[in-house]
């Protein structure tokens, strides 16, 4: 279950300030309903994808005993 800031709060701040987990969560959610999104929703999703790409993707650089190599948004 996602525990974090909701889209209302996040929309009032720069996407560059979002955490990786927030980007991952909202990317996944918007991706699942892409065919139902209006132009504004598609633009938000594209901006999220561009930010993820600008950060080098969602994979962690290295794993340790408490974290895997993928960002978890749970």
Short mmCIF file of N, CA and C in Angstrom, two decimals:
data_model
loop_
_atom_site.label_atom_id
_atom_site.label_comp_id
_atom_site.label_asym_id
_atom_site.label_seq_id
_atom_site.Cartn_x
_atom_site.Cartn_y
_atom_site.Cartn_z
N UNK A 1 0.84 -1.17 0.00
CA UNK A 1 0.00 0.00 0.00
C UNK A 1 0.89 1.24 0.00
N UNK A 2 0.55 2.20 -0.86
CA UNK A 2 1.32 3.44 -0.98
C UNK A 2 1.03 4.34 0.21
N UNK A 3 2.07 4.80 0.84
CA UNK A 3 1.95 5.77 1.92
C UNK A 3 2.86 6.93 1.55
N UNK A 4 2.25 8.03 1.20
CA UNK A 4 3.04 9.18 0.79
C UNK A 4 2.13 10.33 0.39
N UNK A 5 2.74 11.31 -0.24
CA UNK A 5 1.99 12.49 -0.66
C UNK A 5 1.06 12.13 -1.81
N UNK A 6 -0.13 12.74 -1.82
CA UNK A 6 -1.06 12.47 -2.89
C UNK A 6 -0.82 13.42 -4.07
N UNK A 7 -1.51 13.16 -5.17
CA UNK A 7 -1.29 13.93 -6.40
C UNK A 7 -1.63 15.40 -6.22
N UNK A 8 -2.59 15.73 -5.37
CA UNK A 8 -2.94 17.12 -5.12
C UNK A 8 -1.75 17.88 -4.55
N UNK A 9 -1.10 17.31 -3.56
CA UNK A 9 0.07 17.94 -2.96
C UNK A 9 1.24 17.99 -3.93
N UNK A 10 1.46 16.89 -4.64
CA UNK A 10 2.59 16.83 -5.56
C UNK A 10 2.42 17.78 -6.75
N UNK A 11 1.19 18.01 -7.17
CA UNK A 11 0.97 18.89 -8.32
C UNK A 11 1.29 20.35 -8.01
N UNK A 12 1.41 20.68 -6.73
CA UNK A 12 1.74 22.04 -6.34
C UNK A 12 3.24 22.26 -6.19
N UNK A 13 4.03 21.24 -6.52
CA UNK A 13 5.48 21.38 -6.41
C UNK A 13 6.13 20.89 -7.70
N UNK A 14 7.37 21.25 -7.88
CA UNK A 14 8.12 20.85 -9.07
C UNK A 14 8.30 19.33 -9.08
N UNK A 15 8.20 18.75 -10.25
CA UNK A 15 8.39 17.30 -10.37
C UNK A 15 9.82 16.90 -10.02
N UNK A 16 10.74 17.85 -10.08
CA UNK A 16 12.13 17.57 -9.71
C UNK A 16 12.28 17.31 -8.21
N UNK A 17 11.29 17.72 -7.42
CA UNK A 17 11.32 17.54 -5.96
C UNK A 17 10.65 16.24 -5.52
N UNK A 18 10.04 15.51 -6.44
CA UNK A 18 9.38 14.27 -6.10
C UNK A 18 10.41 13.21 -5.74
N UNK A 19 10.03 12.31 -4.84
CA UNK A 19 10.88 11.17 -4.49
C UNK A 19 10.76 10.10 -5.58
N UNK A 20 11.76 9.24 -5.67
CA UNK A 20 11.72 8.15 -6.65
C UNK A 20 10.50 7.26 -6.43
N UNK A 21 10.15 7.02 -5.18
CA UNK A 21 9.01 6.16 -4.89
C UNK A 21 7.70 6.79 -5.38
N UNK A 22 7.59 8.11 -5.30
CA UNK A 22 6.40 8.80 -5.80
C UNK A 22 6.33 8.73 -7.32
N UNK A 23 7.46 8.94 -7.96
CA UNK A 23 7.50 8.82 -9.42
C UNK A 23 7.10 7.42 -9.85
N UNK A 24 7.65 6.41 -9.18
CA UNK A 24 7.35 5.01 -9.52
C UNK A 24 5.87 4.70 -9.32
N UNK A 25 5.32 5.14 -8.20
CA UNK A 25 3.92 4.84 -7.89
C UNK A 25 2.98 5.48 -8.91
N UNK A 26 3.14 6.76 -9.16
CA UNK A 26 2.22 7.44 -10.06
C UNK A 26 2.46 7.06 -11.52
N UNK A 27 3.69 6.71 -11.88
CA UNK A 27 3.95 6.20 -13.23
C UNK A 27 3.18 4.90 -13.43
N UNK A 28 3.28 4.00 -12.45
CA UNK A 28 2.59 2.72 -12.56
C UNK A 28 1.07 2.91 -12.66
N UNK A 29 0.53 3.76 -11.79
CA UNK A 29 -0.92 3.99 -11.80
C UNK A 29 -1.41 4.62 -13.10
N UNK A 30 -0.71 5.64 -13.57
CA UNK A 30 -1.12 6.31 -14.80
C UNK A 30 -0.92 5.40 -16.01
N UNK A 31 0.10 4.58 -15.98
CA UNK A 31 0.35 3.64 -17.07
C UNK A 31 -0.80 2.65 -17.21
N UNK A 32 -1.36 2.21 -16.10
CA UNK A 32 -2.45 1.25 -16.11
C UNK A 32 -3.74 1.82 -16.71
N UNK A 33 -3.92 3.14 -16.61
CA UNK A 33 -5.16 3.75 -17.13
C UNK A 33 -4.89 4.75 -18.25
N UNK A 34 -3.78 4.59 -18.94
CA UNK A 34 -3.38 5.53 -19.98
C UNK A 34 -4.47 5.72 -21.03
N UNK A 35 -5.13 4.66 -21.43
CA UNK A 35 -6.14 4.77 -22.47
C UNK A 35 -7.37 5.59 -22.05
N UNK A 36 -7.52 5.83 -20.76
CA UNK A 36 -8.66 6.59 -20.26
C UNK A 36 -8.31 8.03 -19.89
N UNK A 37 -7.03 8.40 -19.95
CA UNK A 37 -6.60 9.73 -19.53
C UNK A 37 -6.90 10.77 -20.60
N UNK A 38 -7.27 11.96 -20.13
CA UNK A 38 -7.44 13.07 -21.06
C UNK A 38 -6.06 13.65 -21.38
N UNK A 39 -6.02 14.73 -22.15
CA UNK A 39 -4.75 15.32 -22.57
C UNK A 39 -3.91 15.78 -21.38
N UNK A 40 -4.55 16.34 -20.36
CA UNK A 40 -3.81 16.80 -19.18
C UNK A 40 -3.18 15.63 -18.44
N UNK A 41 -3.91 14.54 -18.28
CA UNK A 41 -3.39 13.36 -17.61
C UNK A 41 -2.24 12.74 -18.39
N UNK A 42 -2.36 12.71 -19.72
CA UNK A 42 -1.28 12.18 -20.55
C UNK A 42 -0.03 13.05 -20.45
N UNK A 43 -0.22 14.36 -20.35
CA UNK A 43 0.91 15.28 -20.20
C UNK A 43 1.62 15.05 -18.88
N UNK A 44 0.86 14.87 -17.80
CA UNK A 44 1.45 14.60 -16.49
C UNK A 44 2.24 13.29 -16.54
N UNK A 45 1.66 12.27 -17.15
CA UNK A 45 2.35 10.99 -17.25
C UNK A 45 3.64 11.13 -18.05
N UNK A 46 3.61 11.86 -19.15
CA UNK A 46 4.81 12.07 -19.96
C UNK A 46 5.89 12.80 -19.17
N UNK A 47 5.49 13.80 -18.36
CA UNK A 47 6.45 14.53 -17.52
C UNK A 47 7.08 13.61 -16.48
N UNK A 48 6.29 12.71 -15.93
CA UNK A 48 6.81 11.73 -14.96
C UNK A 48 7.84 10.83 -15.63
N UNK A 49 7.52 10.35 -16.83
CA UNK A 49 8.45 9.49 -17.56
C UNK A 49 9.74 10.24 -17.87
N UNK A 50 9.63 11.49 -18.30
CA UNK A 50 10.82 12.29 -18.61
C UNK A 50 11.68 12.51 -17.38
N UNK A 51 11.06 12.71 -16.22
CA UNK A 51 11.82 12.90 -14.98
C UNK A 51 12.52 11.60 -14.57
N UNK A 52 11.82 10.48 -14.71
CA UNK A 52 12.43 9.19 -14.41
C UNK A 52 13.65 8.96 -15.31
N UNK A 53 13.49 9.25 -16.59
CA UNK A 53 14.60 9.08 -17.53
C UNK A 53 15.76 10.03 -17.21
N UNK A 54 15.43 11.27 -16.83
CA UNK A 54 16.47 12.24 -16.48
C UNK A 54 17.27 11.80 -15.26
N UNK A 55 16.63 11.05 -14.37
CA UNK A 55 17.32 10.54 -13.17
C UNK A 55 18.04 9.23 -13.44
N UNK A 56 17.97 8.74 -14.65
CA UNK A 56 18.67 7.50 -14.99
C UNK A 56 17.86 6.25 -14.77
N UNK A 57 16.57 6.35 -14.64
CA UNK A 57 15.72 5.19 -14.44
C UNK A 57 15.40 4.97 -12.97
N UNK A 58 14.67 3.91 -12.70
CA UNK A 58 14.22 3.64 -11.34
C UNK A 58 15.02 2.57 -10.61
N UNK A 59 16.01 1.99 -11.25
CA UNK A 59 16.78 0.94 -10.59
C UNK A 59 17.80 1.55 -9.65
N UNK A 60 17.98 0.90 -8.54
CA UNK A 60 19.01 1.32 -7.58
C UNK A 60 20.36 0.91 -8.11
N UNK A 61 21.38 1.67 -7.77
CA UNK A 61 22.72 1.37 -8.24
C UNK A 61 23.30 0.10 -7.65
N UNK A 62 22.99 -0.16 -6.39
CA UNK A 62 23.55 -1.34 -5.74
C UNK A 62 22.58 -1.83 -4.67
N UNK A 63 22.66 -3.09 -4.37
CA UNK A 63 21.80 -3.69 -3.35
C UNK A 63 22.60 -3.88 -2.07
N UNK A 64 21.87 -3.90 -0.96
CA UNK A 64 22.48 -4.27 0.31
C UNK A 64 21.50 -5.17 1.05
N UNK A 65 21.78 -5.48 2.27
CA UNK A 65 20.93 -6.45 2.95
C UNK A 65 19.54 -5.91 3.30
N UNK A 66 19.33 -4.60 3.20
CA UNK A 66 18.01 -4.03 3.49
C UNK A 66 17.27 -3.55 2.26
N UNK A 67 17.95 -3.44 1.12
CA UNK A 67 17.33 -2.91 -0.10
C UNK A 67 17.73 -3.75 -1.30
N UNK A 68 16.77 -3.93 -2.19
CA UNK A 68 17.06 -4.59 -3.45
C UNK A 68 17.55 -3.58 -4.47
N UNK A 69 17.55 -3.96 -5.72
CA UNK A 69 18.04 -3.09 -6.77
C UNK A 69 16.93 -2.33 -7.47
N UNK A 70 15.70 -2.49 -7.04
CA UNK A 70 14.57 -1.78 -7.64
C UNK A 70 13.92 -0.89 -6.59
N UNK A 71 13.43 0.26 -7.04
CA UNK A 71 12.74 1.19 -6.14
C UNK A 71 11.37 0.62 -5.82
N UNK A 72 11.02 0.56 -4.57
CA UNK A 72 9.71 0.08 -4.13
C UNK A 72 8.87 1.26 -3.71
N UNK A 73 7.63 1.30 -4.15
CA UNK A 73 6.75 2.41 -3.78
C UNK A 73 5.69 1.99 -2.77
N UNK A 74 5.86 0.85 -2.15
CA UNK A 74 4.91 0.40 -1.13
C UNK A 74 5.06 1.18 0.14
#
